Coordinates of C-alpha atoms and ligand atoms in Angstrom, one line a residue:
X257 CA 25.2 -14.3 -11.6
X258 CA 24.2 -10.8 -10.5
X259 CA 25.0 -7.7 -12.3
X260 CA 24.1 -4.1 -11.9
X261 CA 20.8 -2.9 -13.3
X262 CA 20.2 0.7 -14.0
X263 CA 17.5 2.5 -12.1
X264 CA 13.8 1.7 -12.9
X265 CA 12.3 -1.6 -13.8
X266 CA 12.8 -1.8 -17.5
X267 CA 12.7 -5.3 -18.9
X268 CA 15.9 -6.7 -20.4
X269 CA 16.1 -10.0 -22.1
X270 CA 17.7 -12.7 -20.1
X271 CA 17.3 -16.0 -21.9
X272 CA 18.0 -18.9 -19.6
X273 CA 20.7 -21.6 -20.0
X274 CA 19.4 -25.1 -20.3
X275 CA 20.6 -27.5 -17.6
X276 CA 19.5 -30.9 -16.4
X277 CA 16.2 -31.0 -14.5
X278 CA 16.8 -31.3 -10.7
X279 CA 15.5 -34.4 -9.0
X280 CA 13.0 -33.9 -6.1
X281 CA 13.2 -34.4 -3.3
X282 CA 16.8 -33.3 -3.5
X283 CA 19.5 -34.7 -1.3
X284 CA 19.8 -31.6 0.8
X285 CA 16.3 -30.2 1.5
X286 CA 17.8 -27.5 3.7
X287 CA 19.2 -25.5 0.7
X288 CA 16.6 -26.1 -2.0
X289 CA 12.9 -25.3 -2.5
X290 CA 10.4 -26.4 -5.1
X291 CA 7.6 -24.0 -6.1
X292 CA 5.1 -26.0 -8.1
X293 CA 1.4 -27.0 -8.7
X294 CA 0.1 -23.4 -8.6
X295 CA -3.7 -23.1 -7.9
X296 CA -5.8 -20.2 -9.1
X297 CA -6.7 -17.7 -6.4
X298 CA -8.7 -15.0 -8.2
X299 CA -8.4 -12.3 -10.9
X300 CA -6.0 -9.6 -9.7
X301 CA -7.9 -6.4 -8.9
X302 CA -6.1 -3.3 -10.3
X303 CA -6.8 -1.6 -6.9
X304 CA -4.4 -4.0 -5.2
X305 CA -1.6 -1.7 -6.4
X306 CA -3.0 1.4 -4.6
X307 CA -1.2 3.9 -2.4
X308 CA -1.9 6.7 0.0
X309 CA -1.3 10.4 0.2
X310 CA -2.1 12.2 3.5
X311 CA -1.9 15.9 4.3
X312 CA 1.0 15.4 6.8
X313 CA 4.7 16.2 6.9
X314 CA 6.0 16.8 3.4
X315 CA 3.5 14.4 1.6
X316 CA 1.6 17.0 -0.1
X317 CA 3.4 20.3 0.6
X318 CA 7.0 19.7 -0.5
X319 CA 6.0 16.4 -1.9
X320 CA 3.5 16.3 -4.8
X321 CA 3.1 20.1 -4.6
X322 CA 6.0 22.6 -4.6
X323 CA 5.0 25.7 -6.5
X324 CA 8.5 27.1 -6.8
X325 CA 10.1 23.8 -8.0
X326 CA 11.7 24.0 -11.5
X327 CA 9.4 21.1 -12.7
X328 CA 6.1 22.5 -11.2
X329 CA 3.2 23.3 -13.4
X330 CA 0.8 26.2 -13.0
X331 CA -1.1 24.3 -10.4
X332 CA 2.1 23.9 -8.4
X333 CA 2.5 20.1 -9.0
X334 CA 6.0 18.7 -9.4
X335 CA 6.3 16.8 -12.7
X336 CA 9.4 14.9 -11.7
X337 CA 7.3 13.4 -8.9
X338 CA 4.3 12.8 -11.3
X339 CA 6.7 10.9 -13.6
X340 CA 7.9 8.7 -10.8
X341 CA 4.4 8.0 -9.6
X342 CA 3.6 6.8 -13.1
X343 CA 6.7 4.7 -13.2
X344 CA 5.8 3.1 -9.8
X345 CA 2.5 1.9 -11.5
X346 CA 0.2 3.1 -8.7
X347 CA -3.5 2.6 -9.6
X348 CA -5.6 4.1 -6.9
X349 CA -4.7 6.6 -4.1
X350 CA -6.4 7.0 -0.7
X351 CA -6.7 10.7 0.2
X352 CA -6.6 13.0 2.3
X353 CA -5.8 10.9 5.3
X354 CA -5.2 9.1 7.6
X355 CA -5.4 10.7 11.0
X356 CA -5.5 14.1 9.3
X357 CA -9.0 13.5 7.9
X358 CA -10.6 13.2 11.3
X359 CA -10.3 16.9 12.0
X360 CA -10.4 18.2 8.4
X361 CA -13.1 20.2 6.7
X362 CA -13.0 19.5 3.0
X363 CA -14.8 22.8 2.3
X364 CA -11.5 24.6 3.5
X365 CA -9.8 23.2 0.4
X366 CA -12.0 24.5 -2.4
X367 CA -12.4 27.9 -4.1
X368 CA -9.8 30.5 -4.8
X369 CA -6.5 29.5 -3.2
X370 CA -5.7 32.9 -1.7
X371 CA -9.1 32.9 0.1
X372 CA -8.8 29.4 1.7
X373 CA -8.4 29.4 5.5
X374 CA -5.2 28.3 7.3
X375 CA -6.0 25.8 10.0
X376 CA -4.4 23.8 12.8
X377 CA -4.2 20.0 12.2
X378 CA -4.5 18.2 15.5
X379 CA -3.4 14.8 14.2
X380 CA 0.1 15.8 13.2
X381 CA 0.3 19.1 15.2
X382 CA 1.0 21.1 12.0
X383 CA -0.4 24.0 10.2
X384 CA -2.6 23.2 7.1
X385 CA -2.5 25.9 4.4
X386 CA -5.3 24.3 2.4
X387 CA -3.5 25.3 -0.8
X388 CA -4.3 21.8 -2.0
X389 CA -7.9 20.4 -1.7
X390 CA -10.1 18.0 -3.5
X391 CA -10.3 20.0 -6.7
X392 CA -6.5 20.2 -7.0
X393 CA -6.0 16.6 -6.0
X394 CA -8.6 15.6 -8.7
X395 CA -6.4 17.5 -11.3
X396 CA -3.3 15.7 -10.0
X397 CA -5.0 12.3 -10.2
X398 CA -5.9 13.0 -13.8
X399 CA -2.3 13.8 -14.6
X400 CA -1.0 10.6 -12.9
X401 CA -3.8 8.4 -14.3
X402 CA -4.9 7.3 -10.8
X403 CA -8.2 6.7 -9.2
X404 CA -9.1 8.6 -5.9
X405 CA -10.3 6.7 -2.9
X406 CA -11.8 9.4 -0.7
X407 CA -11.8 9.3 3.0
X408 CA -14.4 11.3 5.0
X409 CA -14.2 12.9 8.4
X410 CA -16.3 11.0 11.0
X411 CA -14.2 12.4 13.8
X412 CA -15.5 16.0 14.0
X413 CA -18.1 15.8 11.3
X414 CA -21.0 13.5 10.3
X415 CA -23.7 12.5 7.9
X416 CA -24.5 15.9 6.4
X417 CA -20.8 16.7 5.6
X418 CA -20.4 13.4 3.9
X419 CA -23.5 14.0 1.8
X420 CA -22.5 17.5 0.9
X421 CA -19.0 16.3 -0.1
X422 CA -20.5 13.5 -2.2
X423 CA -22.8 15.9 -4.0
X424 CA -19.9 18.3 -4.6
X425 CA -17.6 15.7 -5.9
X426 CA -19.9 13.5 -8.0
X427 CA -23.2 15.4 -8.4
X428 CA -24.5 16.4 -11.9
X429 CA -24.8 20.2 -12.2
X430 CA -28.2 21.6 -11.1
X431 CA -27.9 21.3 -7.3
X432 CA -26.1 23.7 -5.0
X433 CA -22.9 21.8 -4.2
X434 CA -22.4 20.4 -7.8
X435 CA -22.9 23.9 -9.2
X436 CA -20.2 25.2 -6.8
X437 CA -17.8 22.6 -8.2
X438 CA -18.6 23.9 -11.7
X439 CA -18.0 27.4 -10.6
X440 CA -14.7 26.3 -9.1
X441 CA -13.5 25.1 -12.5
X442 CA -14.4 21.4 -12.6
X443 CA -17.4 20.9 -14.9
X444 CA -17.3 17.2 -14.9
X445 CA -18.2 14.8 -12.1
X446 CA -15.1 13.5 -10.4
X447 CA -16.8 10.0 -10.4
X448 CA -15.2 9.0 -7.1
X449 CA -16.7 5.6 -6.3
X450 CA -14.7 4.4 -3.3
X451 CA -15.2 6.2 -0.1
X452 CA -13.7 5.4 3.4
X453 CA -16.0 6.1 6.3
X454 CA -13.6 7.7 8.6
X455 CA -10.1 6.6 9.5
X456 CA -9.0 4.2 12.3
X457 CA -11.9 5.1 14.5
X458 CA -10.9 2.3 16.9
X459 CA -7.6 4.1 17.8
X460 CA -7.6 6.2 21.0
X461 CA -5.2 8.7 19.2
X462 CA -7.9 9.4 16.6
X463 CA -9.8 12.7 16.9
X464 CA -13.3 11.7 17.8
X465 CA -12.5 8.0 18.2
X466 CA -15.4 5.7 19.1
X467 CA -16.0 2.3 20.6
X468 CA -17.2 -0.5 18.3
X469 CA -20.9 0.0 19.0
X470 CA -20.7 3.8 18.5
X471 CA -18.8 3.4 15.2
X472 CA -21.1 0.6 14.0
X473 CA -24.2 2.8 14.6
X474 CA -22.5 5.8 12.9
X475 CA -21.4 3.8 9.9
X476 CA -24.9 2.2 9.5
X477 CA -26.4 5.7 9.3
X478 CA -23.8 7.2 7.1
X479 CA -23.6 4.3 4.6
X480 CA -27.4 4.1 4.4
X481 CA -27.7 7.9 3.6
X482 CA -24.7 7.8 1.1
X483 CA -26.2 4.9 -0.8
X484 CA -29.6 6.7 -1.0
X485 CA -27.7 9.5 -2.7
X486 CA -25.7 7.1 -5.0
X487 CA -26.4 3.4 -4.9
X488 CA -23.3 2.4 -6.9
X489 CA -20.8 3.7 -4.4
X490 CA -18.3 1.3 -2.8
X491 CA -18.0 2.1 0.9
X492 CA -15.2 1.1 3.2
X493 CA -15.8 0.8 6.9
X494 CA -12.8 1.2 9.3
X495 CA -11.6 -2.2 10.5
X496 CA -8.9 -2.4 13.2
X497 CA -5.9 -0.1 12.9
X498 CA -3.8 -3.2 13.7
X499 CA -4.4 -6.8 14.4
X500 CA -2.8 -6.1 17.8
X501 CA -5.5 -3.8 19.0
X502 CA -7.4 -5.1 22.0
X503 CA -10.7 -4.9 20.2
X504 CA -9.5 -6.7 17.1
X505 CA -12.1 -9.1 15.9
X506 CA -14.8 -7.8 18.1
X507 CA -14.6 -4.5 16.2
X508 CA -15.0 -6.1 12.8
X509 CA -17.9 -8.3 13.8
X510 CA -19.8 -5.5 15.5
X511 CA -19.4 -3.2 12.5
X512 CA -20.3 -5.8 10.0
X513 CA -23.3 -7.1 12.0
X514 CA -24.7 -3.7 12.1
X515 CA -24.1 -2.3 8.6
X516 CA -23.3 -5.3 6.4
X517 CA -25.7 -4.7 3.5
X518 CA -24.5 -1.1 3.0
X519 CA -20.8 -1.9 3.1
X520 CA -18.5 -3.1 0.4
X521 CA -15.2 -3.3 2.2
X522 CA -13.8 -3.5 5.6
X523 CA -10.3 -2.0 6.1
X524 CA -7.1 -3.6 7.5
X525 CA -4.0 -1.5 8.5
X526 CA -0.6 -3.0 9.4
X527 CA 2.9 -1.5 9.6
X528 CA 6.0 -3.5 10.3
X529 CA 9.6 -2.5 11.2
X530 CA 12.9 -4.0 12.2
X531 CA 13.1 -3.8 16.0
X532 CA 16.8 -5.0 16.1
X533 CA 19.0 -8.0 15.8
X534 CA 17.1 -10.2 18.3
X535 CA 13.9 -10.1 16.2
X536 CA 15.3 -9.5 12.7
X537 CA 14.2 -13.0 11.5
X538 CA 10.7 -12.3 12.7
X539 CA 10.7 -9.0 10.9
X540 CA 11.7 -10.7 7.7
X541 CA 8.6 -13.0 8.2
X542 CA 6.2 -10.1 8.8
X543 CA 4.0 -11.5 6.1
X544 CA 3.0 -14.3 8.5
X545 CA 1.3 -11.6 10.6
X546 CA -0.4 -10.1 7.6
X547 CA -1.7 -13.5 6.6
X548 CA -3.1 -14.0 10.0
X549 CA -4.8 -10.5 9.8
X550 CA -6.3 -11.2 6.4
X551 CA -7.6 -14.7 7.2
X552 CA -9.1 -13.6 10.5
X553 CA -11.0 -10.6 9.0
X554 CA -12.1 -12.6 5.9
X555 CA -13.5 -15.4 8.2
X556 CA -15.4 -12.9 10.2
X557 CA -16.9 -11.3 7.0
X558 CA -17.9 -14.7 5.7
X559 CA -19.5 -15.7 9.0
X560 CA -21.5 -12.5 9.1
X561 CA -22.5 -13.1 5.4
X562 CA -23.7 -16.6 6.2
X563 CA -25.6 -15.6 9.3
X564 CA -27.5 -13.0 7.3
X565 CA -28.3 -15.4 4.5
X566 CA -27.2 -12.8 1.9
X567 CA -25.3 -13.0 -1.4
X568 CA -23.7 -9.6 -0.7
X569 CA -19.9 -9.7 -0.3
X570 CA -17.8 -7.4 2.0
X571 CA -14.2 -7.7 0.8
X572 CA -11.1 -6.4 2.6
X573 CA -9.4 -3.1 1.8
X574 CA -5.9 -3.4 3.1
X575 CA -5.6 0.4 2.8
X576 CA -2.5 1.1 5.0
X577 CA 0.4 -1.3 4.7
X578 CA 4.1 -1.0 4.7
X579 CA 7.1 -0.4 6.8
X580 CA 7.0 2.4 9.3
X581 CA 9.7 3.0 12.0
X582 CA 6.9 4.3 14.3
X583 CA 9.0 4.4 17.4
X584 CA 10.5 7.7 16.3
X585 CA 7.1 9.3 15.9
X586 CA 6.0 7.9 19.3
X587 CA 9.1 9.5 20.9
X588 CA 8.3 12.8 19.3
X589 CA 4.7 12.7 20.5
X590 CA 5.9 11.7 24.0
X591 CA 8.3 14.8 24.0
X592 CA 5.3 17.1 23.2
X593 CA 3.3 15.5 26.0
X594 CA 6.1 16.0 28.5
X595 CA 6.8 19.6 27.3
X596 CA 3.1 20.4 27.6
X597 CA 2.9 18.8 31.1
X598 CA 5.9 21.0 32.1
X599 CA 4.1 24.1 30.8
X600 CA 6.7 24.5 28.0
X601 CA 4.5 23.9 25.0
X602 CA 4.8 26.9 22.8
X603 CA 2.7 25.3 20.1
X604 CA 4.9 25.9 17.0
X605 CA 2.4 24.2 14.7
X606 CA 5.0 23.9 11.8
X607 CA 4.0 23.9 8.2
X608 CA 5.0 20.8 6.2
X609 CA 7.6 19.6 8.8
X610 CA 9.8 16.7 8.1
X611 CA 7.7 13.8 9.6
X612 CA 8.1 10.1 9.1
X613 CA 10.7 10.4 6.5
X614 CA 12.0 6.9 7.0
X615 CA 15.0 5.7 5.0
X616 CA 14.4 2.1 3.8
X617 CA 17.0 -0.6 3.7
X618 CA 17.5 -3.5 1.3
X619 CA 16.0 -5.8 4.0
X620 CA 12.9 -3.5 4.2
X621 CA 12.5 -3.9 0.4
X622 CA 12.6 -7.6 0.7
X623 CA 10.0 -7.5 3.4
X624 CA 7.7 -5.2 1.3
X625 CA 8.2 -7.6 -1.6
X626 CA 7.1 -10.4 0.7
X627 CA 4.0 -8.4 1.9
X628 CA 3.1 -7.9 -1.8
X629 CA 3.3 -11.6 -2.4
X630 CA 0.9 -12.1 0.5
X631 CA -1.6 -9.6 -0.8
X632 CA -1.6 -11.3 -4.2
X633 CA -2.0 -14.7 -2.7
X634 CA -5.1 -13.4 -0.8
X635 CA -6.6 -11.3 -3.6
X636 CA -9.8 -13.3 -3.5
X637 CA -10.5 -11.6 -0.2
X638 CA -8.3 -8.5 -0.4
X639 CA -9.8 -6.6 -3.4
X640 CA -8.1 -3.3 -2.7
X641 CA -4.8 -2.2 -0.9
X642 CA -2.9 0.9 -0.5
X643 CA 0.8 1.0 0.3
X644 CA 1.3 3.7 2.9
X645 CA 2.4 6.3 1.9
X646 CA 3.5 7.6 -1.5
X647 CA 5.8 10.7 -1.3
X648 CA 8.2 11.7 1.5
X649 CA 6.1 10.3 4.3
X650 CA 7.1 6.6 4.8
X651 CA 7.4 6.6 1.1
X652 CA 8.9 4.9 -1.9
X653 CA 9.4 8.3 -3.6
X654 CA 11.4 11.1 -1.9
X655 CA 11.4 14.7 -3.2
X656 CA 14.1 17.1 -2.2
X657 CA 13.1 20.7 -1.8
X658 CA 14.1 22.6 -4.9
X659 CA 16.0 19.4 -5.8
X660 CA 15.5 16.0 -7.5
X661 CA 13.1 13.2 -6.6
X662 CA 14.7 9.8 -5.9
X663 CA 13.5 6.2 -5.3
X664 CA 13.8 4.4 -2.1
X665 CA 14.6 0.6 -2.1
X666 CA 11.0 -0.3 -1.4
X667 CA 10.0 1.3 -4.8
X668 CA 11.2 -1.7 -6.8
X669 CA 9.2 -4.6 -5.4
X670 CA 6.0 -2.6 -5.6
X671 CA 6.8 -1.4 -9.2
X672 CA 7.5 -4.9 -10.4
X673 CA 4.1 -6.2 -9.1
X674 CA 2.1 -3.1 -10.1
X675 CA 3.5 -3.0 -13.7
X676 CA 3.6 -6.7 -14.5
X677 CA 1.2 -8.8 -12.3
X678 CA -1.8 -9.2 -14.6
X679 CA -4.6 -11.7 -15.1
X680 CA -5.0 -14.3 -12.3
X681 CA -2.9 -14.8 -9.2
X682 CA -1.8 -18.4 -8.5
X683 CA -0.7 -19.7 -5.1
X684 CA 1.9 -22.5 -5.5
X685 CA 2.8 -25.3 -3.2
X686 CA 6.1 -24.7 -1.7
X687 CA 8.4 -27.5 -0.5
X688 CA 11.5 -26.3 1.1
X689 CA 13.3 -25.2 4.2
X690 CA 11.3 -23.9 7.2
X691 CA 12.2 -21.4 9.8
X692 CA 11.2 -21.4 13.4
X693 CA 10.3 -18.1 14.8
X694 CA 9.4 -16.5 18.1
X695 CA 6.0 -15.3 17.1
X696 CA 4.9 -17.1 14.1
X697 CA 5.8 -20.8 14.7
X698 CA 7.3 -22.6 11.7
X699 CA 7.2 -20.7 8.5
X700 CA 8.6 -21.4 5.0
X701 CA 11.8 -19.5 4.2
X702 CA 10.8 -19.1 0.6
X703 CA 7.5 -17.6 -0.4
X704 CA 6.2 -17.1 -3.9
X705 CA 3.2 -16.2 -6.1
X706 CA 2.7 -16.6 -9.8
X707 CA 0.5 -14.4 -11.9
X708 CA -0.6 -15.4 -15.3
X709 CA -2.4 -13.5 -18.1
X710 CA -3.8 -16.4 -20.1
X711 CA -4.9 -14.2 -23.0
X712 CA -1.5 -12.7 -23.5
X713 CA 0.3 -15.8 -22.3
X714 CA 2.5 -13.7 -20.0
X715 CA 3.4 -14.5 -16.5
X716 CA 5.3 -13.1 -13.5
X717 CA 6.9 -15.1 -10.7
X718 CA 7.6 -13.3 -7.5
X719 CA 9.9 -15.0 -5.0
X720 CA 11.3 -14.0 -1.7
X721 CA 13.9 -15.7 0.5
X722 CA 13.1 -14.6 4.0
X723 CA 15.9 -16.6 5.6
X724 CA 18.2 -14.2 7.5
X725 CA 21.2 -16.6 7.3
X726 CA 21.1 -18.9 4.4
X727 CA 20.8 -18.8 0.5
X728 CA 18.4 -21.3 -1.1
X729 CA 18.1 -22.6 -4.6
X730 CA 14.6 -22.3 -5.9
X731 CA 13.0 -24.3 -8.7
X732 CA 9.8 -23.0 -10.2
X733 CA 7.5 -25.3 -12.2
X734 CA 4.6 -23.6 -13.9
X735 CA 3.7 -26.5 -16.2
X736 CA 0.3 -27.2 -14.7
X737 CA -1.0 -23.7 -15.4
X738 CA -3.7 -23.2 -18.1
X739 CA -2.2 -22.9 -21.5
X740 CA 1.2 -24.1 -20.2
X741 CA 0.8 -27.8 -20.8
X742 CA 3.7 -29.0 -23.0
X743 CA 5.2 -25.4 -22.9
X744 CA 8.5 -24.2 -21.7
X745 CA 8.8 -21.1 -19.5
X746 CA 10.7 -18.6 -21.6
X747 CA 12.2 -15.9 -19.5
X748 CA 11.7 -12.4 -20.7
X749 CA 13.5 -10.6 -17.8
X750 CA 14.6 -11.5 -14.3
X751 CA 15.6 -9.1 -11.6
X752 CA 16.8 -9.6 -8.0
X753 CA 17.1 -7.3 -5.0
X754 CA 19.8 -8.3 -2.5
X755 CA 22.6 -6.6 -0.8
X756 CA 25.5 -8.2 1.1
X757 CA 24.8 -5.5 3.7
X758 CA 21.0 -5.7 4.2
X759 CA 21.0 -2.4 6.0
X760 CA 22.2 -0.5 2.9
X761 CA 19.9 2.4 1.9
X762 CA 19.4 4.8 -1.0
X763 CA 19.9 8.5 -0.3
X764 CA 20.0 11.8 -2.2
X765 CA 23.7 11.4 -2.6
X766 CA 23.5 7.8 -3.6
X767 CA 20.0 7.2 -5.1
X768 CA 20.9 4.0 -6.8
X769 CA 22.8 2.3 -4.0
X770 CA 20.0 -0.3 -3.6
X771 CA 18.4 -1.3 -7.0
X772 CA 17.4 -4.6 -8.5
X773 CA 20.0 -6.3 -10.6
X774 CA 19.5 -8.6 -13.6
X775 CA 19.9 -12.3 -12.9
X776 CA 19.9 -15.3 -15.2
X777 CA 17.7 -18.2 -14.0
X778 CA 18.6 -21.7 -15.4
X779 CA 16.1 -23.4 -17.7
X780 CA 15.7 -27.1 -16.9
X781 CA 14.9 -29.8 -19.4
X782 CA 11.5 -30.4 -17.9
X783 CA 10.5 -26.8 -18.6
X784 CA 11.0 -25.5 -15.0
X785 CA 13.5 -22.8 -14.1
X786 CA 16.0 -22.6 -11.2
X787 CA 17.3 -19.5 -9.4
X788 CA 19.8 -19.1 -6.6
X789 CA 18.3 -16.9 -4.0
X790 CA 20.9 -15.4 -1.5
X791 CA 19.7 -14.8 2.1
X792 CA 17.3 -11.9 2.4
X793 CA 16.5 -11.5 -1.3
X794 CA 13.5 -10.8 -3.6
X795 CA 13.2 -11.7 -7.3
X796 CA 10.8 -11.1 -10.1
X797 CA 10.8 -13.2 -13.2
X798 CA 8.7 -12.3 -16.2
X799 CA 8.1 -15.2 -18.6
X800 CA 5.9 -16.4 -21.4
X801 CA 5.0 -20.0 -22.4
X802 CA 6.2 -21.5 -25.6
X803 CA 5.9 -25.0 -27.0
X804 CA 8.9 -27.3 -26.0
Ligands
AHR268 O1 0.2 6.6 7.6 C1 0.4 7.3 8.8 C2 -0.7 7.0 9.8 O2 -0.8 5.8 10.2 C3 -2.1 7.4 9.3 O3 -2.4 8.7 9.4 C4 -3.0 6.6 10.2 O4 -4.2 6.2 9.6 C5 -2.1 5.4 10.7 O5 -2.1 5.3 12.0

């Protein structure tokens, strides 16, 4: 049974009906799946529920910041957007880019707003007013209760700028940059511990891009110097901007071999999108590509660790992930190149243009739900992740100029995990139907992860049916988890996202067209639960254990 749920992710009681326990293997394996025998992966790092705000399009200007908006505060920040960011449950935000950071001077964004220089941003061909900079973003992050993960410019800048920025942001008063911060109205250290050393430096599109050797040498020097300044920093080196880059693997190994001891994370970036009917099933199985990406980079990091005979760990920071219909941006860039070649480039350099304002379908939300399951199942290796991006630009939250903010379909799977996945992630065995795909071989139609907070005795089951065609009935058995022996799974709430038309989207006119709806899983006599999952669907079930 599926009925309409109001917006948001509020929990509503949905006590299961008790039915007979199913017998496994069932007569018709093609329609049923058993999710059972979960094994512990690792504690869930809160940074797994991070996001990303870049100075591009209407992410900052017209997104989090719109000084004439009715909900704006004296700093110009929109409070309707702040409320939605809090509701999403985002923990940590990568800032200020992205490609933008590689030609950005952080010093342009400090001091009195009316004296800040206006600059051209080469990455997105836009005008940057610098009305928002690190001081302002620090204030915003306090209001949203989020941690900042700060990216530095290694495109047009180098070691000295990174050190100056570090001193400005974190330094105790008494030295020049820290004193300037105090004079600019921020007496306390911003205590930013996670720093990204450049952005996608492997990409030929990046301002100042480098080959693997050049970047490895740069990162070794910058990370060494930054850790001399503050040994407790957590530094993220750029990994590959996609697992499909020609240098993928070679890049990671070269960087880690050169700078392993000074690094804490190596980044991964991956965007997926629906390329049309012929490959729609493969799109629904995008998490297979993400899994391959994670396991490959994790193996490289472990092998470098072993070769260097060190106990130091370099984890993965999957600090750009999500769905991005990037063809549209590529076409726009191509038009600019052609116009320039024809001598017609009048360089409009627009301010806060509408860029990458993708509208997300119900199918996109199911894929993002599936990607989140993959991140949780690999949280031993992936200790930080940022869904890209947060507001207006490939975003779960859209903000209309002078109008309301609204949630895209992809808001909901993220919010369910960010708000309720606590404790330890458990990867279950899944026995069920498999799908054959063009790129990923044979893959399970159903995927799932279970999270369990043993102290609170509260759990979350996330399930996705990635089958384009067929519904599947899924039985989940958590009886082997610690503290669950002899207990029943008591359902606190269960929600499902599925639309008969998987292309359905939310819009400003219909902001609640695609929302999760309450469902009622069946409780079986053996303590397991069963849920019917339509084709292309995602579900989140919150439960607690109680003695049978
Ligand atoms: O998120 C949009 C862009 O995607 C980022 O600026 C860049 O890092 C990536 O290529």
